[in-house]
XYZ file of C-alpha atoms in Angstrom:
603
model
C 0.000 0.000 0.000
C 1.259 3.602 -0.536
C 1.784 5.647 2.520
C 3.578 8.604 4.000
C 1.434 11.273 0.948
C 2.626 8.514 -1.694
C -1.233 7.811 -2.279
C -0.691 9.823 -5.660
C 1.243 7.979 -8.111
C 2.036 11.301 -9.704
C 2.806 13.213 -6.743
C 5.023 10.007 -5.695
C 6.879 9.438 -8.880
C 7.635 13.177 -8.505
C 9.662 12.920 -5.326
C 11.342 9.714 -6.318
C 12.651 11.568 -9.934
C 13.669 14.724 -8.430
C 15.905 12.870 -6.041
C 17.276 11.493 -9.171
C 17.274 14.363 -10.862
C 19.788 16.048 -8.331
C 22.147 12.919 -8.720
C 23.088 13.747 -12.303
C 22.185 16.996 -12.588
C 25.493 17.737 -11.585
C 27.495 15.761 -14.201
C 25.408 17.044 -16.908
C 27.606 18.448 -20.070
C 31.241 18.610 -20.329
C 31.182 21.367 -17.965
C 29.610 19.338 -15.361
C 31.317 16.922 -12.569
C 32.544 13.446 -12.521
C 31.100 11.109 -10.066
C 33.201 9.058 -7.956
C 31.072 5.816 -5.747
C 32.650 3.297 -3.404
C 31.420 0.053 -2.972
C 31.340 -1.943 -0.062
C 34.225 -3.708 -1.371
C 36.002 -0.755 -1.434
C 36.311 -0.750 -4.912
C 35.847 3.079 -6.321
C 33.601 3.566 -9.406
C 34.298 6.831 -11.198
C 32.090 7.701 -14.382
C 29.842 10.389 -15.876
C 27.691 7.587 -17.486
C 23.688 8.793 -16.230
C 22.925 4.932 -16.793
C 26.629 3.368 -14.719
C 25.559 5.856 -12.080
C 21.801 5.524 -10.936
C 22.848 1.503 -11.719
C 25.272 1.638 -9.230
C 23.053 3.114 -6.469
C 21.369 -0.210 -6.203
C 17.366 1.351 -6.094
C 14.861 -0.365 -3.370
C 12.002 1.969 -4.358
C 9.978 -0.034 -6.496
C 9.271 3.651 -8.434
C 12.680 4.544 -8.824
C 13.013 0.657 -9.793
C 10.650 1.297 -12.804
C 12.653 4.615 -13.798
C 15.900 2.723 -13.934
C 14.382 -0.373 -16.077
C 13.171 2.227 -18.902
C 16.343 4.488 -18.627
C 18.185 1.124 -18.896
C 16.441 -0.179 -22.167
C 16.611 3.447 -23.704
C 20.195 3.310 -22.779
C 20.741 -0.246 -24.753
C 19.128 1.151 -27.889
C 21.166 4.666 -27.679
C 23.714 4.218 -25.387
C 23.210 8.160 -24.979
C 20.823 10.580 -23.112
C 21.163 8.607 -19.855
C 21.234 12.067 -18.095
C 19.054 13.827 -20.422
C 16.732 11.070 -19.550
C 16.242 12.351 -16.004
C 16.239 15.769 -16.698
C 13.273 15.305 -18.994
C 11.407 12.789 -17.392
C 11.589 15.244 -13.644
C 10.426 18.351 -15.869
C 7.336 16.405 -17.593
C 6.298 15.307 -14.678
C 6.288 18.601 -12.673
C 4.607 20.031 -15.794
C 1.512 17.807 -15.617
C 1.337 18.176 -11.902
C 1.537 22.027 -12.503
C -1.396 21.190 -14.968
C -3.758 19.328 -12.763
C -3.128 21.548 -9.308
C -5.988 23.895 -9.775
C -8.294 20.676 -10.499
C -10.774 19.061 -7.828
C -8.116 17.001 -5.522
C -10.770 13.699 -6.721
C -10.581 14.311 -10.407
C -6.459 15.007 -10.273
C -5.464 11.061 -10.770
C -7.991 11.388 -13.408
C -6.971 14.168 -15.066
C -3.330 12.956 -15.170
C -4.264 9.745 -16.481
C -5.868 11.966 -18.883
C -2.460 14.178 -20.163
C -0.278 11.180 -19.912
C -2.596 9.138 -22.365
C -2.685 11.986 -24.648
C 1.142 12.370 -24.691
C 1.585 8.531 -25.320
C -0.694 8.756 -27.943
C 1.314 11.838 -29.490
C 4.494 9.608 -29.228
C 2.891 7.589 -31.604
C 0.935 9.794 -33.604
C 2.756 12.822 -33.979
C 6.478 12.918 -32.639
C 7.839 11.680 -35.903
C 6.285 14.163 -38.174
C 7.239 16.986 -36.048
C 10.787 15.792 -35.584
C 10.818 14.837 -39.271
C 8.852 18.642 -40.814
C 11.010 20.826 -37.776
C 14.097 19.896 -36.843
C 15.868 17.403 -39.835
C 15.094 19.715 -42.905
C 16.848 23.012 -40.350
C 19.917 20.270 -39.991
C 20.310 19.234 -43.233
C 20.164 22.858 -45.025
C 22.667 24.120 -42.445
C 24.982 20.984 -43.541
C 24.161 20.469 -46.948
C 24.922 24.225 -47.676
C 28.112 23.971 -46.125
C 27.519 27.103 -44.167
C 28.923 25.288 -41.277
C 32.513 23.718 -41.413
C 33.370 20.600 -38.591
C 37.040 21.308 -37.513
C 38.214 17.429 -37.957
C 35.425 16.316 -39.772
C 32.142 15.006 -39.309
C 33.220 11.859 -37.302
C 35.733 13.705 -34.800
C 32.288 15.926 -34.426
C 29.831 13.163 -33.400
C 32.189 11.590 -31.187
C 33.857 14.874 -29.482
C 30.462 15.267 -29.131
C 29.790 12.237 -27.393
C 33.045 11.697 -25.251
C 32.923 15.167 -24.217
C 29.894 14.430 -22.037
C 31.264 11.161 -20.378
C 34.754 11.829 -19.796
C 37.448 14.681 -18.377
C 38.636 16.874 -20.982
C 41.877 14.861 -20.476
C 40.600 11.863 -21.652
C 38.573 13.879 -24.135
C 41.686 14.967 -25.745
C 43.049 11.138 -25.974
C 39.873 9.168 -26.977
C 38.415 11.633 -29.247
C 41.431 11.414 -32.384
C 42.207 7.451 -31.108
C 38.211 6.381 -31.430
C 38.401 8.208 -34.988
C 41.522 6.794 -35.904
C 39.948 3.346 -35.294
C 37.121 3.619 -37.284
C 38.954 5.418 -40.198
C 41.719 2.936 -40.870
C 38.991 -0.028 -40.438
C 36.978 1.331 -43.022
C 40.282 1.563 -45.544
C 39.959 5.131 -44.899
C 36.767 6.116 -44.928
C 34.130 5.595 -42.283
C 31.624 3.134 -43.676
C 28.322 1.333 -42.407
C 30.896 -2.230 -42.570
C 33.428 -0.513 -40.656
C 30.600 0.611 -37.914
C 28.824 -2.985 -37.547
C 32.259 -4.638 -37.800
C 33.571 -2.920 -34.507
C 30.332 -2.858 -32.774
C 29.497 -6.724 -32.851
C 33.446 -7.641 -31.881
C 34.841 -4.727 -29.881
C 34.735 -6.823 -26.863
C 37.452 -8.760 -29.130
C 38.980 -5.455 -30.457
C 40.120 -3.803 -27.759
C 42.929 -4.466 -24.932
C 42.799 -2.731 -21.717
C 45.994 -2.177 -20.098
C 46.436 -0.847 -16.686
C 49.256 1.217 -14.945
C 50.256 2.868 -18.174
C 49.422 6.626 -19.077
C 46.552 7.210 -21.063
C 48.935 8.542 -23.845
C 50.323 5.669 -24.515
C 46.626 4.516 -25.792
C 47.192 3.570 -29.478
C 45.687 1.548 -32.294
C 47.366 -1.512 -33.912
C 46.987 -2.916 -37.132
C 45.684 -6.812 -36.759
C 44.106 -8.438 -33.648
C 45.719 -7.906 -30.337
C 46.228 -11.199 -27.926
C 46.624 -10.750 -24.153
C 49.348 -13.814 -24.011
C 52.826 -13.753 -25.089
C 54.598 -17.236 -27.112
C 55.174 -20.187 -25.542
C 57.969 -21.003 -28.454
C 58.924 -18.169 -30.787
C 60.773 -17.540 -34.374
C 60.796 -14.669 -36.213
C 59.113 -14.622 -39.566
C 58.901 -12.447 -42.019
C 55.764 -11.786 -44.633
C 53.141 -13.833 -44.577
C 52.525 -16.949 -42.682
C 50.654 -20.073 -42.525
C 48.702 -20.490 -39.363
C 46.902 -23.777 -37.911
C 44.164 -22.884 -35.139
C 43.434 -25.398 -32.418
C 40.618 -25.602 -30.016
C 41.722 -28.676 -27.684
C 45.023 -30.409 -26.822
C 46.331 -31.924 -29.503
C 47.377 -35.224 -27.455
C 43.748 -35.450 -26.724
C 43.008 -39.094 -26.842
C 39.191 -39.994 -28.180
C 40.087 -43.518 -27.333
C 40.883 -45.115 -24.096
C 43.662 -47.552 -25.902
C 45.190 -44.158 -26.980
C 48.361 -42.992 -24.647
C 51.548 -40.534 -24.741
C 54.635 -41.299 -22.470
C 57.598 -39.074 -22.362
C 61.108 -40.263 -21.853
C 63.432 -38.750 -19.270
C 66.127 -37.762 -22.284
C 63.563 -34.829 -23.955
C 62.572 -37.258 -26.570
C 59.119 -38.742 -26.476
C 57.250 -41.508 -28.096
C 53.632 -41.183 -29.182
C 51.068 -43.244 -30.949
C 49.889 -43.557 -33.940
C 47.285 -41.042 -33.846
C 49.372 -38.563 -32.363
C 52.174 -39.099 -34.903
C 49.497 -38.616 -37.739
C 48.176 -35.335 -36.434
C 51.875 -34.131 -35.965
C 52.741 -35.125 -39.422
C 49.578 -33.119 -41.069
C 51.382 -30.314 -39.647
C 54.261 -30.517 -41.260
C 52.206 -31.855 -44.468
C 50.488 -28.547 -44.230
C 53.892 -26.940 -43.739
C 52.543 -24.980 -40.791
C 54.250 -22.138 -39.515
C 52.573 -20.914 -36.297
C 49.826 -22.657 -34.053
C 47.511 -21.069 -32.421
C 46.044 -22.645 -29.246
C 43.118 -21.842 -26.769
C 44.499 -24.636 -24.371
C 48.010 -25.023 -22.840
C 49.716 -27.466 -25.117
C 51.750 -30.387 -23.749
C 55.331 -30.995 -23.709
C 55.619 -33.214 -25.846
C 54.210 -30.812 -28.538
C 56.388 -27.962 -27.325
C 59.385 -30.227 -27.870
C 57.745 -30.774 -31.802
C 57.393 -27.358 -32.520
C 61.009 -26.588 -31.123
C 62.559 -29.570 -33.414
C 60.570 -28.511 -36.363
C 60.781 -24.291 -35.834
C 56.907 -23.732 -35.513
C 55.932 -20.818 -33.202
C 53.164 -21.885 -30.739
C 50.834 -19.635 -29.156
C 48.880 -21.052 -25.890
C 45.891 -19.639 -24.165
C 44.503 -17.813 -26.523
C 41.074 -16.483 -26.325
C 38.411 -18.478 -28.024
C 36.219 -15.965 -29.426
C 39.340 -13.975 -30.809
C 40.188 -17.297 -32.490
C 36.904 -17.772 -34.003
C 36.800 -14.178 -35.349
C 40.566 -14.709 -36.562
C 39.335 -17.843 -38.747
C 35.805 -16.183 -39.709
C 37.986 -13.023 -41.211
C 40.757 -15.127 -42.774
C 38.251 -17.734 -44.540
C 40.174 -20.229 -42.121
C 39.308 -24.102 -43.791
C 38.455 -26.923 -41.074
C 40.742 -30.435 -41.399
C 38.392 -33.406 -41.441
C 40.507 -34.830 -38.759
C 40.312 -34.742 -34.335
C 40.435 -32.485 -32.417
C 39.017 -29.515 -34.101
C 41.584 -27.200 -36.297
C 41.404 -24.692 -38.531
C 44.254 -23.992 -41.172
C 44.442 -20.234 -42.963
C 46.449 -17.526 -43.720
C 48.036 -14.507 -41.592
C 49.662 -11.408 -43.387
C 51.825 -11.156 -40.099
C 52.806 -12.777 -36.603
C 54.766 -10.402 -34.076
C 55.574 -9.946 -30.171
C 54.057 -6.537 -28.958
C 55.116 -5.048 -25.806
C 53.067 -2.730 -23.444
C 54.853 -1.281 -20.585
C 56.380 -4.717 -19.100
C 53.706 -6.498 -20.976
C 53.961 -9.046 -23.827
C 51.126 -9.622 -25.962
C 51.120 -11.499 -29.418
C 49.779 -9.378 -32.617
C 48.489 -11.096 -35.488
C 47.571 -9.407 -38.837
C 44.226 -10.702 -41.136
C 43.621 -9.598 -44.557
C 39.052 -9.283 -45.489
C 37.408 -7.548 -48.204
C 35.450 -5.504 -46.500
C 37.400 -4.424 -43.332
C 41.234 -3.702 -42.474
C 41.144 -5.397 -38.914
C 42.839 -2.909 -36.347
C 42.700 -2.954 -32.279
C 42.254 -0.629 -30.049
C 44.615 -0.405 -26.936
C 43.120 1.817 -23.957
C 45.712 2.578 -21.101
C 44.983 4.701 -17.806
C 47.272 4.729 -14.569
C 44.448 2.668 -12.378
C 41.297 0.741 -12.864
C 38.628 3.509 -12.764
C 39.671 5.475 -15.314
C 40.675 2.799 -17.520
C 36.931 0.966 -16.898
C 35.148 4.597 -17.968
C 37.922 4.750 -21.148
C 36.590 1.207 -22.461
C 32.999 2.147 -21.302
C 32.962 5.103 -23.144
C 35.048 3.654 -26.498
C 31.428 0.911 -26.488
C 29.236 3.660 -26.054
C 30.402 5.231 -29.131
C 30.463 1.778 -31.021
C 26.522 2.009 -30.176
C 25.712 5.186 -30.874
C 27.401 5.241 -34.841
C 25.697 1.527 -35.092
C 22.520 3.300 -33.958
C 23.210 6.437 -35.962
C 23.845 3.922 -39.031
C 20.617 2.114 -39.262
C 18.669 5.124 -38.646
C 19.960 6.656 -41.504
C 19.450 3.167 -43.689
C 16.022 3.539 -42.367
C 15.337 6.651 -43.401
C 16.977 6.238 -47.166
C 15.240 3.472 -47.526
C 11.568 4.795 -46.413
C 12.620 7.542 -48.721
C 13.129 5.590 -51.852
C 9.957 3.677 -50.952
C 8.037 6.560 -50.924
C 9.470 7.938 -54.348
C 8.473 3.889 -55.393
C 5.267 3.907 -54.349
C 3.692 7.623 -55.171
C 5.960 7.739 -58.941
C 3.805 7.974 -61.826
C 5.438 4.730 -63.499
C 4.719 2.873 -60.053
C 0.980 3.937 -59.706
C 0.263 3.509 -63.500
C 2.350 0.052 -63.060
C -0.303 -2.899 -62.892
C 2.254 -4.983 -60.947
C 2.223 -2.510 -58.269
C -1.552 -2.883 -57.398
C -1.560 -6.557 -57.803
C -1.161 -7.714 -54.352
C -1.038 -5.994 -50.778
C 1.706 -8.184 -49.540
C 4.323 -7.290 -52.983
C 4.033 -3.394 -51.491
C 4.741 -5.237 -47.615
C 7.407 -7.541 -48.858
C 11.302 -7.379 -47.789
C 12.340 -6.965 -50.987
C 10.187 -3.615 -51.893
C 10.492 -2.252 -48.670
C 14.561 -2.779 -48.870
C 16.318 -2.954 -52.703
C 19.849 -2.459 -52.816
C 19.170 -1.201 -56.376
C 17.629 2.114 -54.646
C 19.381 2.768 -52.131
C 23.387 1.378 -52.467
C 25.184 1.409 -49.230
C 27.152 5.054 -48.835
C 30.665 4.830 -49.014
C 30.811 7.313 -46.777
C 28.739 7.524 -44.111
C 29.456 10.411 -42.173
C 29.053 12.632 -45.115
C 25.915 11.459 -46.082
C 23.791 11.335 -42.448
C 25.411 15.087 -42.898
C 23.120 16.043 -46.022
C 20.588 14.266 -45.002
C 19.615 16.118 -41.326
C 20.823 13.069 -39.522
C 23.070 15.152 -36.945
C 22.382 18.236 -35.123
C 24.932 20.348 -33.058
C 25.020 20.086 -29.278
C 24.140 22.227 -26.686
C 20.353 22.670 -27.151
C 19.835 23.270 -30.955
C 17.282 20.011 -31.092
C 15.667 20.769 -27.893
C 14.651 24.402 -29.076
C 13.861 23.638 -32.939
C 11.622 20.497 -31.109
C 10.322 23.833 -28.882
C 9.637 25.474 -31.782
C 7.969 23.034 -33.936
C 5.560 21.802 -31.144
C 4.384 24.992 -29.812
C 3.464 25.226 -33.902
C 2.190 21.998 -34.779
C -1.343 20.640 -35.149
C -1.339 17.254 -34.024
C -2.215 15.482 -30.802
C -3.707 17.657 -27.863
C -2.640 21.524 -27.507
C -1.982 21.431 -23.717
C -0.015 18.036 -23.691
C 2.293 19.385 -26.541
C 2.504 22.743 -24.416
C 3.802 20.681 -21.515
C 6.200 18.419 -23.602
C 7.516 22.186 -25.101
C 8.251 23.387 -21.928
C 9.764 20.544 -20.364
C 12.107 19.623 -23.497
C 13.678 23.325 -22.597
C 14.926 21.718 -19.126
C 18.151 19.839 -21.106
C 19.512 23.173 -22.429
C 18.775 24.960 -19.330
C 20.825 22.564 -17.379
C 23.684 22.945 -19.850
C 23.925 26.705 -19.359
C 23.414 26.131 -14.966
C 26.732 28.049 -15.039
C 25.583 31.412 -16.953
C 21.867 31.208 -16.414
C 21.331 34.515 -18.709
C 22.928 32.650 -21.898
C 20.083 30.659 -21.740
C 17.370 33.041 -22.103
C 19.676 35.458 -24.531
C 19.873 32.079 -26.852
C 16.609 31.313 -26.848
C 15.001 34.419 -27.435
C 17.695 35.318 -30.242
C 16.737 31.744 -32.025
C 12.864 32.449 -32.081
C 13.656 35.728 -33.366
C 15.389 34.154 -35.987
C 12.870 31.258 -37.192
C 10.370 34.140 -36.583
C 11.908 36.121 -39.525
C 12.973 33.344 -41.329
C 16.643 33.464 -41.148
C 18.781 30.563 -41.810
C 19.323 29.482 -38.383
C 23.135 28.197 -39.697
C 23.821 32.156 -40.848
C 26.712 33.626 -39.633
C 25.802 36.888 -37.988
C 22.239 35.440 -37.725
C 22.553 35.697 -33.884
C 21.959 32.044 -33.563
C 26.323 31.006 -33.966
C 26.213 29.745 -29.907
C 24.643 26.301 -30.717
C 26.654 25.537 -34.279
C 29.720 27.245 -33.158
C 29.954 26.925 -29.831
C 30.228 23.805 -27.336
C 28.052 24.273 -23.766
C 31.173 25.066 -22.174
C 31.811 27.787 -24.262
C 34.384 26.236 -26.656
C 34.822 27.231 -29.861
C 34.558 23.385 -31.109
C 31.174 22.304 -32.755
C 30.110 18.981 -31.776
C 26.819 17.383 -33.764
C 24.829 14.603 -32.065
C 22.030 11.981 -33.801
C 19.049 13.508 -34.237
C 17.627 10.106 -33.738
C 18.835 9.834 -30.486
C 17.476 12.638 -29.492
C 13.790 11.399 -31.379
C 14.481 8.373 -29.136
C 15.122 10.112 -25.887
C 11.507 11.860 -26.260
C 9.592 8.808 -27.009
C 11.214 6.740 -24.030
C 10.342 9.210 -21.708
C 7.053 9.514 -22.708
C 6.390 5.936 -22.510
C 7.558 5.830 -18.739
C 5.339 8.786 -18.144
C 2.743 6.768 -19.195
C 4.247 3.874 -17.288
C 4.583 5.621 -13.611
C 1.305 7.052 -13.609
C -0.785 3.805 -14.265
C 0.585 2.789 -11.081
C -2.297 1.928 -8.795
C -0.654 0.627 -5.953
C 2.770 0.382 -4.331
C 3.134 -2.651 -2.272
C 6.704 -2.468 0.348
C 7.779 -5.850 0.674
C 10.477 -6.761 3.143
C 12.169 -9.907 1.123
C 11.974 -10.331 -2.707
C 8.160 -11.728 -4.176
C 10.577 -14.849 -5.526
C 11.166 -15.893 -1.806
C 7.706 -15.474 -0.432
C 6.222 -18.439 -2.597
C 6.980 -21.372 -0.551
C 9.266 -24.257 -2.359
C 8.323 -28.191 -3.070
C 10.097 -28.826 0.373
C 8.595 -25.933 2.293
C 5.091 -27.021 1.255
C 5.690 -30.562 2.278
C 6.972 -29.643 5.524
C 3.644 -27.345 5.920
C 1.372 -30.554 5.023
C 3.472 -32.735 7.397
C 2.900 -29.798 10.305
C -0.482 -29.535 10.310
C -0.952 -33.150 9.975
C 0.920 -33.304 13.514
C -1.275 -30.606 14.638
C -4.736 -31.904 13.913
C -3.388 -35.078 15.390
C -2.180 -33.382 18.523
């Protein structure tokens, strides 16, 4: 039951997001704070992640519970606008209780009910035209005209952009060019949609963290990186043949199968070990790659016979090294995999040895990405931060192949040759199909994709230009109800506000020089238009400009709405002392309980 005043949902989601509201509030832009957390442990957690931080807090309140779930599945899709999140969410909320305070205290639950229902509806009915009439076309005419220039490019933009939020402006400086450098020379040079899948679905395999080193020394190497050094080493030069093992290869599959080693160094084997030591050498292999500690006795081979082996290796980085070389699989036991590598080296970090391994693929040039910081913390937010922006391009990526193609269906569907086209009225399911919906003949993959999300509105600078074009185009659109898209308008102002918590006036001297501007129709990207502090200047008053996905930002609206809707159909709060799992008795418990009252009714 709710108690203490919590008897209104709204009133009691209200006190449970401003306290989480003043968590990150502080940490909010590059301006803002870093938050450092101990653990019981004594472990210390430091990170301007929204999402790592309320996480780590470990929430009993079954509200604040509920906040955290949707901030957490926004934050999977995005991995951005964990902060933002809060910020929005607190503001909406105190909007719609501002809304319903002069109403009878009976009909408030009612009437709240009321304006959340009417923004969820809007989330579905409405938020996409607006975002795609009011804010994309202002983004893509400031690009597309080149009126503004990206000092590094678009890429260093979007994830300058990104870092700066997350990180120190140390680590800024270090990430920022490394990240970019990453995605660059996987792409052969130019960032791609392959390069931006590639690294998201294996950085957990393309990236070595290394402790105890300065952060400068953070680099990225050509090949894939393994954390273990050579159990036998020669040099070779060029390219080399490599055999990849998954089990010892003294593995016996039958129990009349054994190895014995002789004192002398030399060592005897059976048949079947003999065999599998000759296909080696058949194959005139050059380096073995293990993910088990090899025996002795195979040690001793590779020493007679000058084969490098490699033990220990990490199985999924083995598996990715045979997927990207087109690795072939012997028809013989235990499992191995025979393929080529363009080069096989020792690299050395601090008093480190790891192994580096070079891969040749159509599509990608496989690089790694080392991250070093002088202790654990800042190294854990360096590697956090390098994923986040892995999710955020793949995001950024399929948004825009999204777009192009509901573009080019459009053009399809409503050209004269496709409505005059008998073919195209034939069915209902040929217009629903994969295959119309998605034709690589319409839309080919761009070669470059941060140039073209550029022309096409995908990216918007930071520091509030989405939230007040979004202002804008609400308080002027026609769809859903007037007073829910008056509240959403207001509270959408609270993320720029909190950016500019430093200089309050700049906030109110930007806003009211932007609607003066869309007023009287000048291009908001103008120089001298009065409008150069969100597209030429960071929120912390740099003279950097940073662009972030507009469809993060489109996503970041319509997850908060949802949990508005969410915490205010909340009838009742029940306080439990133990978790629900543990109050359902077990098989045992409700034997015991039988056998109990048995005795009883006996007694």
């Amino acid at each position: 039951m709710l108690g203490n005043g919590e008897g209104d949902p709204l009133q009691a989601s209200l006190s449970v997001v401003g306290a989480l509201e003043c968590v990150v509030r502080r940490c909010v832009g590059p301006s803002g704070g870093t938050v450092i957390l101990t653990k019981d442990t004594g472990e210390t957690l430091i990170t301007k992640h929204g999402c790592r931080v309320l996480t780590a807090l470990h929430l009993e309140h079954p509200i604040a519970r509920t906040v955290l779930e949707c901030l957490c599945a926004h934050d999977h899709v995005t991995a951005d606008g964990s902060k933002s999140f809060i910020l929005l969410l607190a503001a909406l909320l105190q909007g719609i209780r501002d809304s319903v305070h002069d109403t009878v205290h009976t009909h408030r639950r009612h009437a709240s009910w009321k304006l959340a229902n009417q923004l969820y509806e809007f989330c579905w009915d409405g938020l996409d035209d607006v975002i795609a009439h009011g804010v994309i076309p202002y983004a893509s005419s400031l690009f597309g005209s080149g009126r503004c220039e990206l000092e590094g490019g678009v890429l260093a933009a979007l994830v300058g952009g990104y870092v700066g939020g997350r990180v120190g402006p140390g680590q800024v400086e270090v990430l920022t060019p490394l990240l970019c450098e990453l995605y660059t020379r996987v792409g052969h040079g130019d960032t791609d949609s392959a390069a931006v899948s590639f690294i998201h679905s294996n950085f957990s395999r393309l990236h070595t963290a290394v402790s105890g080193l300065h952060s400068g020394q953070s680099c990225v190497v050509e090949g894939l990186l393994l954390a273990c050094d050579w159990s036998f080493w020669k040099e070779t030069d060029g390219p080399v043949k490599a055999l990849v093992v998954f089990e010892k290869l003294d593995t016996c599959y039958d129990e009349r199968v054994s190895i014995q080693v002789q004192g002398n160094g030399t060592f005897q084997s059976d048949s079947i070990v003999q065999q599998r030591l000759a296909t080696l050498l058949r194959l005139q292999v050059d380096v073995v790659l293990s993910a088990v500690k090899q025996p002795d006795c195979v040690l001793a081979w590779a020493w007679l016979n000058t084969v490098s082996v490699l033990d220990c290796c990490d199985r999924e980085q083995l598996d990715l090294l045979c997927e990207l070389s087109g690795a072939e699989t012997l028809a013989v036991q235990p499992l191995m995999r025979v393929g080529m590598l363009t080069h096989c080296r020792r690299f050395q970090l601090g008093g480190r040895r790891y192994t580096n391994v070079g891969v040749t693929h159509t599509s990608v040039h496989v690089h790694s990405l080392v991250l070093c910081a002088p202790a654990a913390g800042p190294l854990q937010q360096s590697v956090s931060v390098s994923q986040g922006v892995s999710f955020m391009l793949q995001h950024l990526s399929r948004s825009h192949r999204h777009n192009v193609s509901s573009c080019h269906h459009e053009q399809h569907l409503t050209s004269p040759q496709s409505l005059a086209s008998p073919q195209s009225l034939a069915s209902p399911q040929s217009l629903a199909s994969p295959q119309s919906l998605v034709s690589p003949q319409l839309h080919p993959p761009c070669p470059n994709l941060p140039q073209c999300i550029l022309k096409s509105g995908d990216v918007i600078p930071v520091g509030g230009a989405f939230e007040f074009l979004f202002h804008h185009s609400l308080l002027r659109s026609n769809h859903g109800d007037p007073e829910s898209r008056r509240l959403l308008a207001k509270a959408v102002l609270s993320v720029p506000r909190s950016l500019h918590t430093r200089r309050p006036g700049d906030f109110l001297q930007h806003l009211v020089h932007f609607t003066n501007n869309l007023q009287q129709h000048h291009p908001i990207g103008e120089h001298s238009s009065g409008s150069e502090f969100m597209w030429g200047l960071g929120a912390d008053g740099s003279a950097s400009v940073c662009v972030e996905p507009v469809c993060s930002k489109h996503q970041l609206v319509a997850s908060v709405l949802q949990c508005v809707n969410r915490l205010l159909r909340v009838e009742t709060v029940i306080h439990t002392s133990r978790p629900l799992a543990l109050a359902a008795p077990s098989k045992l418990d409700t034997e015991d309980d039988e056998d109990d009252d048995d005795d009883d009714d006996g007694a």
